Amino acid sequence: MQSGQRNRLIASLYVAALLAGAALLPAPVYAGAFIFAGEANGVDVVTHPQHYTGSGGNITVRVCINPADPNALAMEIPVQNIINIYNRLQPTTGNIKLGGTNNIPGGAIDFESVALHEVGHCLGMAHANAATESFPPPTGTEFQRNFTKATDGPNNVFDINAGPDGISGSSDDVRGDDVNLHWFRKSNNNPFTIAGVVDSTTYARDLASLPGGHSFAANADRTVGAHLGVTNTEAVMQQGTYIDEAQRTLGHDDVATLRYAASGVDEIANSADDYTITLQYGGISTGNCDITLQVTATTGLAFCGVGGIGIALDHVRISTATIEFGNSYNWFFNPDTVNQAPVLAAIGNQSVDEGASLAVGISASDADGDSLQFSASGLPAFAVLTDHGDGTATLDINPVSGDAGSYPIAVGVVDNGLPVLPDSENFDIIVNAPSLDSDGDGISDVDEILAGTNPNSVDSDSDGLADGYGGVVPLAALPGGIDFDGDGFVDGELDAGTNPLNADSDGDQLTDGLEVAYNSNPLSAGSWPAIADGDLAPLGSPDGNVNAADYLVAVLIALGELTPLPLQLAHGDLYPPGTPDDVIDLSDLLLLQQMILNAP
Amino acid sequence: MAGRTSSGTGCLASGRRARFVLLALLALPLTLPAQGPAGPQQTPQPFIQYSRTSAQPVIEYTLVHSLLVNNDPVPLLRVYGDGRVVVHRPVYMKNAGDFEMQLSPAELDGLLQSLAADGIMDFDAATARQERQQLVAQQRASTGMLYEVSDSTDTLITVRLASFRSTPAAPLQNNLQQQLRWDNLDLDARRFPASNRLVRAATGAQRLHDLTRHPALRRLP
């Protein structure tokens, strides 16, 4: 017989057995570590999510919010967060956030935490602890309810003794003939850990598989956790919620329970009947929903009503699941998403000339590792965005003649998380018209006009330096132009840092060009070139001739009758030759006298 | 019992008068001709007597939620014999706080009569559970499906009466303290509409729940 036929036969027999047994049941069936496990249906029952038939593969469970619910919109983010948490199937510690460590207003009940618990039921999990179904109000106590899930055994009485540590639900509990329902890790019976492989080789329900010295299966109650050194941690499936408490991530025990079921009907991992679960957000909808959440007029606080059908011996599949939350209660709907938004790296305005090309690299990151998708809006016809599918994109800009102008655009990126979250940036593509440079000094006429220089003169202040940078204006274009570096081009004001609108930037009566030509600092009045040509007169505006007038000025300076300025020192400081001493005195007069006498 | 007592049905002030009415009611079928087919069917109302004082609530109603570790122990609703209604909405409920309103004697009598008609005063939990089990078995047989509810809410209703008789033929119960406790009562009423007992009990519970949201309630300082 093929395995599929065999499974169907077993399932048929199992359903028949369930039906026959149901008629005999004197008491309600209470859930175990897996919902439907217990005395009535079998203590070894493992319950699977909807759509699992015994064949391996991925199971998609669609989770919806009832459109009739007035809280539907507020429920969306919490429900999506829950879906993310179950899909990640990540065991966590420290998942209890009380009071100031959460974002819940005082007195409120966290919808997301309670919904995470109820969805767990809807996937087949039961309470890890004995809970109120074993110790109902008004007489049941929290101490009793925190013992590990079990049946009351043949004597029909729960035998509860917390053992030497006095902690209910720990590994030294003494439970008489109570039959354990909690699947525990064989190696350590520690529900705050998880095995690499979760199946019947590593987990058991039968107490015979407990580690030495342990007397009962421990459950992931917060007090047990603290006793084991794991603080503020509890299984989500532990019944018992506090006001102003957030418990929004799964514990190791929750993950282990789901993974155990996912090992399939053979309860062996990595075999053909294994499955994975994907919760899919069905939105605010009634279409094809497997689990529906709704706030109703029920006087109850919150519950999941689950139906199940047998699929194989000791295996049940959830067939229906509806979660209701009472509308009389002070629910807090978490507005913060588990999914983190992608971050787009800054782009900024982009400038390009007509006829030129520009490729702008764009990138984004996502803390969740989600896939990213880029898009752009407002793109002109000459720009194209290419998404490389790896978190990067390129914006190719190729304007042609006539495209000059400013184009406001937006580039955005979205992740594939739940909910889908975006990031974007608005910026401008600036296309410049071809620039006119009438004087050929490398500065466009527009820019020259804006700067105040003469667009028709390469040397607006006539100091021998070109208005812009050196290396642009050939010496031939500016007679008298300075070419200190000898490259055949006029040196530029922008290289020297001088003012193209002021021939003497430092005000020392020596033009910037002259200072550059003699390697003096044109921006410092205390620096002058060593021209040493004796041309001192007329005072303040040498005439290019060296004669008695120059000598007279030099005599006046040497006698202290005239204080020399940098201009006079530059021309009249002749001694020592080649390394003038910044004074004009008798030595300079003698040299000047010789120059005058030797002059043609 | 402290204070005066009165019947809700006829506002009888004394046991003598009550006995007179009771005898008259019992005698009716003998003394009055049977009504014709077109006439309204007269259903005898239950006989109810309760303390008109404010010493102890005549009606208490509360909900205990399995999910919550710290259920507020103060009852959600207390209705005293003098008509005073005290509502305590715990911090985890919307519009939390303490509220009060006043029922007239006729309104309180009417409320008790309604609860009696809902079967609250003579609700037999054992019988109801047996009936529920049968309905569960029937549903399983017809659908082949198991069913579970994850986290229950217990409805607790307590009614304290000096005397109660559900029908003229029923025995008179003195110092009745009826306690109804049922988990997931409103859900069970929806699941098992064939159970008149559960449906009526849920109606009675809803009646009290509605009273906790009555517009005449005023917040206490």
PDB file of C-alpha atoms in Angstrom, chain B:
ATOM      1  CA  MET B   1     -33.088  38.919  57.584  1.00  0.00           C
ATOM      2  CA  ALA B   2     -32.566  42.624  58.051  1.00  0.00           C
ATOM      3  CA  GLY B   3     -35.037  45.086  56.632  1.00  0.00           C
ATOM      4  CA  ARG B   4     -38.341  44.708  54.939  1.00  0.00           C
ATOM      5  CA  THR B   5     -38.980  42.255  52.183  1.00  0.00           C
ATOM      6  CA  SER B   6     -41.179  42.558  49.188  1.00  0.00           C
ATOM      7  CA  SER B   7     -42.155  40.493  46.239  1.00  0.00           C
ATOM      8  CA  GLY B   8     -40.963  41.640  42.885  1.00  0.00           C
ATOM      9  CA  THR B   9     -44.047  40.418  41.131  1.00  0.00           C
ATOM     10  CA  GLY B  10     -46.767  42.175  43.021  1.00  0.00           C
ATOM     11  CA  CYS B  11     -44.846  44.449  45.347  1.00  0.00           C
ATOM     12  CA  LEU B  12     -46.395  42.683  48.272  1.00  0.00           C
ATOM     13  CA  ALA B  13     -45.342  44.167  51.532  1.00  0.00           C
ATOM     14  CA  SER B  14     -46.188  41.281  53.771  1.00  0.00           C
ATOM     15  CA  GLY B  15     -46.136  37.530  53.749  1.00  0.00           C
ATOM     16  CA  ARG B  16     -49.851  37.518  54.480  1.00  0.00           C
ATOM     17  CA  ARG B  17     -50.651  39.487  51.389  1.00  0.00           C
ATOM     18  CA  ALA B  18     -48.298  37.314  49.386  1.00  0.00           C
ATOM     19  CA  ARG B  19     -49.986  34.205  50.544  1.00  0.00           C
ATOM     20  CA  PHE B  20     -53.329  35.734  49.563  1.00  0.00           C
ATOM     21  CA  VAL B  21     -52.130  36.481  46.072  1.00  0.00           C
ATOM     22  CA  LEU B  22     -50.537  33.089  45.804  1.00  0.00           C
ATOM     23  CA  LEU B  23     -53.761  31.397  46.803  1.00  0.00           C
ATOM     24  CA  ALA B  24     -55.652  33.579  44.395  1.00  0.00           C
ATOM     25  CA  LEU B  25     -53.244  32.671  41.615  1.00  0.00           C
ATOM     26  CA  LEU B  26     -53.531  29.004  42.409  1.00  0.00           C
ATOM     27  CA  ALA B  27     -57.311  29.306  42.486  1.00  0.00           C
ATOM     28  CA  LEU B  28     -57.521  31.101  39.184  1.00  0.00           C
ATOM     29  CA  PRO B  29     -57.734  28.044  37.010  1.00  0.00           C
ATOM     30  CA  LEU B  30     -60.510  26.758  39.203  1.00  0.00           C
ATOM     31  CA  THR B  31     -62.446  29.938  39.511  1.00  0.00           C
ATOM     32  CA  LEU B  32     -61.956  31.505  36.117  1.00  0.00           C
ATOM     33  CA  PRO B  33     -63.121  29.987  32.921  1.00  0.00           C
ATOM     34  CA  ALA B  34     -60.476  28.856  30.522  1.00  0.00           C
ATOM     35  CA  GLN B  35     -59.702  31.451  27.914  1.00  0.00           C
ATOM     36  CA  GLY B  36     -60.750  30.892  24.358  1.00  0.00           C
ATOM     37  CA  PRO B  37     -58.321  30.214  21.547  1.00  0.00           C
ATOM     38  CA  ALA B  38     -58.220  33.873  20.499  1.00  0.00           C
ATOM     39  CA  GLY B  39     -57.257  35.162  23.928  1.00  0.00           C
ATOM     40  CA  PRO B  40     -53.660  35.692  25.097  1.00  0.00           C
ATOM     41  CA  GLN B  41     -52.001  32.836  26.913  1.00  0.00           C
ATOM     42  CA  GLN B  42     -51.432  33.914  30.508  1.00  0.00           C
ATOM     43  CA  THR B  43     -48.099  32.680  31.862  1.00  0.00           C
ATOM     44  CA  PRO B  44     -47.875  32.853  35.611  1.00  0.00           C
ATOM     45  CA  GLN B  45     -44.941  34.955  36.725  1.00  0.00           C
ATOM     46  CA  PRO B  46     -42.407  33.567  39.189  1.00  0.00           C
ATOM     47  CA  PHE B  47     -42.845  34.506  42.811  1.00  0.00           C
ATOM     48  CA  ILE B  48     -39.920  36.576  44.026  1.00  0.00           C
ATOM     49  CA  GLN B  49     -39.223  38.185  47.381  1.00  0.00           C
ATOM     50  CA  TYR B  50     -36.005  39.976  48.237  1.00  0.00           C
ATOM     51  CA  SER B  51     -34.553  42.349  50.749  1.00  0.00           C
ATOM     52  CA  ARG B  52     -35.239  45.975  49.887  1.00  0.00           C
ATOM     53  CA  THR B  53     -32.199  47.137  51.830  1.00  0.00           C
ATOM     54  CA  SER B  54     -28.759  48.052  50.581  1.00  0.00           C
ATOM     55  CA  ALA B  55     -27.040  45.613  52.914  1.00  0.00           C
ATOM     56  CA  GLN B  56     -26.140  42.959  50.393  1.00  0.00           C
ATOM     57  CA  PRO B  57     -26.433  42.855  46.620  1.00  0.00           C
ATOM     58  CA  VAL B  58     -29.466  41.056  45.305  1.00  0.00           C
ATOM     59  CA  ILE B  59     -27.639  40.526  42.018  1.00  0.00           C
ATOM     60  CA  GLU B  60     -23.921  40.240  41.382  1.00  0.00           C
ATOM     61  CA  TYR B  61     -22.405  39.775  37.963  1.00  0.00           C
ATOM     62  CA  THR B  62     -18.784  39.505  36.993  1.00  0.00           C
ATOM     63  CA  LEU B  63     -16.427  38.019  34.436  1.00  0.00           C
ATOM     64  CA  VAL B  64     -13.206  36.131  35.131  1.00  0.00           C
ATOM     65  CA  HIS B  65     -10.774  35.939  32.228  1.00  0.00           C
ATOM     66  CA  SER B  66      -8.404  32.986  31.964  1.00  0.00           C
ATOM     67  CA  LEU B  67      -5.886  35.046  30.063  1.00  0.00           C
ATOM     68  CA  LEU B  68      -5.440  37.626  32.762  1.00  0.00           C
ATOM     69  CA  VAL B  69      -3.228  36.901  35.723  1.00  0.00           C
ATOM     70  CA  ASN B  70      -4.641  39.726  37.789  1.00  0.00           C
ATOM     71  CA  ASN B  71      -8.400  39.721  37.391  1.00  0.00           C
ATOM     72  CA  ASP B  72     -10.007  42.504  39.375  1.00  0.00           C
ATOM     73  CA  PRO B  73     -11.797  40.766  42.276  1.00  0.00           C
ATOM     74  CA  VAL B  74     -14.457  43.465  42.622  1.00  0.00           C
ATOM     75  CA  PRO B  75     -17.665  42.376  40.867  1.00  0.00           C
ATOM     76  CA  LEU B  76     -18.452  44.131  37.632  1.00  0.00           C
ATOM     77  CA  LEU B  77     -22.057  44.722  38.665  1.00  0.00           C
ATOM     78  CA  ARG B  78     -23.850  44.836  41.994  1.00  0.00           C
ATOM     79  CA  VAL B  79     -27.552  45.550  42.273  1.00  0.00           C
ATOM     80  CA  TYR B  80     -28.874  46.168  45.768  1.00  0.00           C
ATOM     81  CA  GLY B  81     -32.386  45.637  47.042  1.00  0.00           C
ATOM     82  CA  ASP B  82     -32.994  49.359  47.289  1.00  0.00           C
ATOM     83  CA  GLY B  83     -32.431  49.665  43.551  1.00  0.00           C
ATOM     84  CA  ARG B  84     -28.898  51.014  43.749  1.00  0.00           C
ATOM     85  CA  VAL B  85     -26.742  49.769  40.911  1.00  0.00           C
ATOM     86  CA  VAL B  86     -22.970  49.850  41.363  1.00  0.00           C
ATOM     87  CA  VAL B  87     -20.733  49.153  38.390  1.00  0.00           C
ATOM     88  CA  HIS B  88     -17.012  48.644  38.739  1.00  0.00           C
ATOM     89  CA  ARG B  89     -15.207  48.605  35.427  1.00  0.00           C
ATOM     90  CA  PRO B  90     -11.653  47.390  36.003  1.00  0.00           C
ATOM     91  CA  VAL B  91      -8.676  49.256  34.642  1.00  0.00           C
ATOM     92  CA  TYR B  92      -8.383  46.802  31.766  1.00  0.00           C
ATOM     93  CA  MET B  93     -11.869  47.674  30.526  1.00  0.00           C
ATOM     94  CA  LYS B  94     -12.854  50.669  28.468  1.00  0.00           C
ATOM     95  CA  ASN B  95     -14.132  53.622  30.471  1.00  0.00           C
ATOM     96  CA  ALA B  96     -12.713  52.164  33.663  1.00  0.00           C
ATOM     97  CA  GLY B  97     -13.941  53.338  37.042  1.00  0.00           C
ATOM     98  CA  ASP B  98     -16.826  53.096  39.482  1.00  0.00           C
ATOM     99  CA  PHE B  99     -20.317  54.118  38.447  1.00  0.00           C
ATOM    100  CA  GLU B 100     -23.726  54.188  40.034  1.00  0.00           C
ATOM    101  CA  MET B 101     -27.355  54.530  39.064  1.00  0.00           C
ATOM    102  CA  GLN B 102     -30.732  53.941  40.663  1.00  0.00           C
ATOM    103  CA  LEU B 103     -33.430  51.531  39.609  1.00  0.00           C
ATOM    104  CA  SER B 104     -36.983  52.095  40.675  1.00  0.00           C
ATOM    105  CA  PRO B 105     -38.637  49.266  42.579  1.00  0.00           C
ATOM    106  CA  ALA B 106     -40.627  48.407  39.477  1.00  0.00           C
ATOM    107  CA  GLU B 107     -37.467  48.332  37.364  1.00  0.00           C
ATOM    108  CA  LEU B 108     -35.691  46.059  39.818  1.00  0.00           C
ATOM    109  CA  ASP B 109     -38.729  43.819  40.010  1.00  0.00           C
ATOM    110  CA  GLY B 110     -38.776  43.717  36.227  1.00  0.00           C
ATOM    111  CA  LEU B 111     -35.081  42.877  36.076  1.00  0.00           C
ATOM    112  CA  LEU B 112     -35.498  40.005  38.518  1.00  0.00           C
ATOM    113  CA  GLN B 113     -38.507  38.743  36.632  1.00  0.00           C
ATOM    114  CA  SER B 114     -36.502  38.825  33.426  1.00  0.00           C
ATOM    115  CA  LEU B 115     -33.636  36.948  35.002  1.00  0.00           C
ATOM    116  CA  ALA B 116     -36.075  34.384  36.305  1.00  0.00           C
ATOM    117  CA  ALA B 117     -37.522  34.049  32.833  1.00  0.00           C
ATOM    118  CA  ASP B 118     -33.950  33.589  31.561  1.00  0.00           C
ATOM    119  CA  GLY B 119     -33.650  30.629  33.880  1.00  0.00           C
ATOM    120  CA  ILE B 120     -30.908  32.196  35.972  1.00  0.00           C
ATOM    121  CA  MET B 121     -32.602  31.471  39.333  1.00  0.00           C
ATOM    122  CA  ASP B 122     -33.062  27.782  38.663  1.00  0.00           C
ATOM    123  CA  PHE B 123     -30.088  27.178  36.385  1.00  0.00           C
ATOM    124  CA  ASP B 124     -28.845  23.651  37.015  1.00  0.00           C
ATOM    125  CA  ALA B 125     -25.191  23.531  35.977  1.00  0.00           C
ATOM    126  CA  ALA B 126     -24.974  19.734  36.093  1.00  0.00           C
ATOM    127  CA  THR B 127     -27.940  19.330  33.780  1.00  0.00           C
ATOM    128  CA  ALA B 128     -26.618  22.033  31.501  1.00  0.00           C
ATOM    129  CA  ARG B 129     -23.222  20.356  31.292  1.00  0.00           C
ATOM    130  CA  GLN B 130     -24.778  17.041  30.457  1.00  0.00           C
ATOM    131  CA  GLU B 131     -26.843  18.657  27.745  1.00  0.00           C
ATOM    132  CA  ARG B 132     -23.761  20.430  26.413  1.00  0.00           C
ATOM    133  CA  GLN B 133     -21.811  17.186  26.251  1.00  0.00           C
ATOM    134  CA  GLN B 134     -24.582  15.602  24.250  1.00  0.00           C
ATOM    135  CA  LEU B 135     -24.612  18.517  21.844  1.00  0.00           C
ATOM    136  CA  VAL B 136     -20.823  18.351  21.501  1.00  0.00           C
ATOM    137  CA  ALA B 137     -21.082  14.659  20.692  1.00  0.00           C
ATOM    138  CA  GLN B 138     -23.814  15.358  18.152  1.00  0.00           C
ATOM    139  CA  GLN B 139     -21.761  18.039  16.469  1.00  0.00           C
ATOM    140  CA  ARG B 140     -18.753  15.744  16.271  1.00  0.00           C
ATOM    141  CA  ALA B 141     -20.857  12.993  14.865  1.00  0.00           C
ATOM    142  CA  SER B 142     -22.265  15.233  12.174  1.00  0.00           C
ATOM    143  CA  THR B 143     -19.113  17.146  11.256  1.00  0.00           C
ATOM    144  CA  GLY B 144     -16.340  14.740  12.223  1.00  0.00           C
ATOM    145  CA  MET B 145     -14.608  17.696  13.744  1.00  0.00           C
ATOM    146  CA  LEU B 146     -13.021  18.322  17.098  1.00  0.00           C
ATOM    147  CA  TYR B 147     -13.507  21.739  18.610  1.00  0.00           C
ATOM    148  CA  GLU B 148     -11.663  23.702  21.274  1.00  0.00           C
ATOM    149  CA  VAL B 149     -11.803  27.177  22.711  1.00  0.00           C
ATOM    150  CA  SER B 150      -8.453  28.399  23.853  1.00  0.00           C
ATOM    151  CA  ASP B 151      -8.874  30.901  26.670  1.00  0.00           C
ATOM    152  CA  SER B 152     -12.140  30.954  28.486  1.00  0.00           C
ATOM    153  CA  THR B 153     -14.005  33.702  30.253  1.00  0.00           C
ATOM    154  CA  ASP B 154     -16.131  32.611  33.183  1.00  0.00           C
ATOM    155  CA  THR B 155     -19.447  34.314  33.734  1.00  0.00           C
ATOM    156  CA  LEU B 156     -20.415  34.449  37.387  1.00  0.00           C
ATOM    157  CA  ILE B 157     -23.921  35.503  38.414  1.00  0.00           C
ATOM    158  CA  THR B 158     -25.147  35.441  41.984  1.00  0.00           C
ATOM    159  CA  VAL B 159     -28.776  36.140  42.886  1.00  0.00           C
ATOM    160  CA  ARG B 160     -29.860  36.398  46.525  1.00  0.00           C
ATOM    161  CA  LEU B 161     -33.573  36.200  47.203  1.00  0.00           C
ATOM    162  CA  ALA B 162     -35.620  35.878  50.344  1.00  0.00           C
ATOM    163  CA  SER B 163     -38.052  33.588  48.574  1.00  0.00           C
ATOM    164  CA  PHE B 164     -38.429  32.231  45.094  1.00  0.00           C
ATOM    165  CA  ARG B 165     -40.889  30.002  43.327  1.00  0.00           C
ATOM    166  CA  SER B 166     -40.475  29.604  39.591  1.00  0.00           C
ATOM    167  CA  THR B 167     -44.016  28.347  38.962  1.00  0.00           C
ATOM    168  CA  PRO B 168     -47.030  27.942  41.142  1.00  0.00           C
ATOM    169  CA  ALA B 169     -46.399  24.243  41.140  1.00  0.00           C
ATOM    170  CA  ALA B 170     -42.756  24.515  42.115  1.00  0.00           C
ATOM    171  CA  PRO B 171     -41.655  24.375  45.728  1.00  0.00           C
ATOM    172  CA  LEU B 172     -40.961  27.675  47.448  1.00  0.00           C
ATOM    173  CA  GLN B 173     -37.268  28.272  48.030  1.00  0.00           C
ATOM    174  CA  ASN B 174     -36.352  30.495  50.939  1.00  0.00           C
ATOM    175  CA  ASN B 175     -33.039  32.318  51.299  1.00  0.00           C
ATOM    176  CA  LEU B 176     -32.114  31.414  47.779  1.00  0.00           C
ATOM    177  CA  GLN B 177     -28.508  32.121  46.876  1.00  0.00           C
ATOM    178  CA  GLN B 178     -28.223  31.038  43.282  1.00  0.00           C
ATOM    179  CA  GLN B 179     -24.745  31.029  41.766  1.00  0.00           C
ATOM    180  CA  LEU B 180     -24.354  30.525  38.062  1.00  0.00           C
ATOM    181  CA  ARG B 181     -20.831  29.959  36.767  1.00  0.00           C
ATOM    182  CA  TRP B 182     -20.204  29.056  33.144  1.00  0.00           C
ATOM    183  CA  ASP B 183     -17.166  29.410  30.961  1.00  0.00           C
ATOM    184  CA  ASN B 184     -17.603  30.941  27.519  1.00  0.00           C
ATOM    185  CA  LEU B 185     -21.331  31.358  28.073  1.00  0.00           C
ATOM    186  CA  ASP B 186     -22.042  33.634  25.136  1.00  0.00           C
ATOM    187  CA  LEU B 187     -19.945  31.487  22.809  1.00  0.00           C
ATOM    188  CA  ASP B 188     -21.712  28.327  23.957  1.00  0.00           C
ATOM    189  CA  ALA B 189     -25.062  29.971  23.327  1.00  0.00           C
ATOM    190  CA  ARG B 190     -23.920  30.662  19.775  1.00  0.00           C
ATOM    191  CA  ARG B 191     -22.487  27.190  19.288  1.00  0.00           C
ATOM    192  CA  PHE B 192     -25.484  25.385  20.711  1.00  0.00           C
ATOM    193  CA  PRO B 193     -28.619  27.306  19.740  1.00  0.00           C
ATOM    194  CA  ALA B 194     -30.587  24.124  20.401  1.00  0.00           C
ATOM    195  CA  SER B 195     -29.857  24.454  24.087  1.00  0.00           C
ATOM    196  CA  ASN B 196     -32.661  26.609  25.355  1.00  0.00           C
ATOM    197  CA  ARG B 197     -31.044  26.496  28.766  1.00  0.00           C
ATOM    198  CA  LEU B 198     -27.738  27.968  27.595  1.00  0.00           C
ATOM    199  CA  VAL B 199     -29.310  30.457  25.229  1.00  0.00           C
ATOM    200  CA  ARG B 200     -31.572  31.798  27.995  1.00  0.00           C
ATOM    201  CA  ALA B 201     -28.721  31.940  30.484  1.00  0.00           C
ATOM    202  CA  ALA B 202     -26.614  33.865  27.977  1.00  0.00           C
ATOM    203  CA  THR B 203     -29.539  36.230  27.454  1.00  0.00           C
ATOM    204  CA  GLY B 204     -29.705  36.834  31.173  1.00  0.00           C
ATOM    205  CA  ALA B 205     -25.959  37.416  31.376  1.00  0.00           C
ATOM    206  CA  GLN B 206     -26.117  39.817  28.461  1.00  0.00           C
ATOM    207  CA  ARG B 207     -28.956  41.642  30.208  1.00  0.00           C
ATOM    208  CA  LEU B 208     -26.665  42.245  33.166  1.00  0.00           C
ATOM    209  CA  HIS B 209     -23.718  43.089  30.935  1.00  0.00           C
ATOM    210  CA  ASP B 210     -25.836  45.706  29.194  1.00  0.00           C
ATOM    211  CA  LEU B 211     -26.662  47.171  32.587  1.00  0.00           C
ATOM    212  CA  THR B 212     -22.931  47.759  33.135  1.00  0.00           C
ATOM    213  CA  ARG B 213     -23.057  50.086  30.142  1.00  0.00           C
ATOM    214  CA  HIS B 214     -26.366  51.766  30.926  1.00  0.00           C
ATOM    215  CA  PRO B 215     -26.431  55.429  29.864  1.00  0.00           C
ATOM    216  CA  ALA B 216     -27.892  56.472  33.231  1.00  0.00           C
ATOM    217  CA  LEU B 217     -24.741  55.378  35.057  1.00  0.00           C
ATOM    218  CA  ARG B 218     -22.861  58.232  36.703  1.00  0.00           C
ATOM    219  CA  ARG B 219     -19.198  58.064  37.553  1.00  0.00           C
ATOM    220  CA  LEU B 220     -18.447  58.078  41.263  1.00  0.00           C
ATOM    221  CA  PRO B 221     -15.862  60.577  42.455  1.00  0.00           C
TER     222      PRO B 221
END
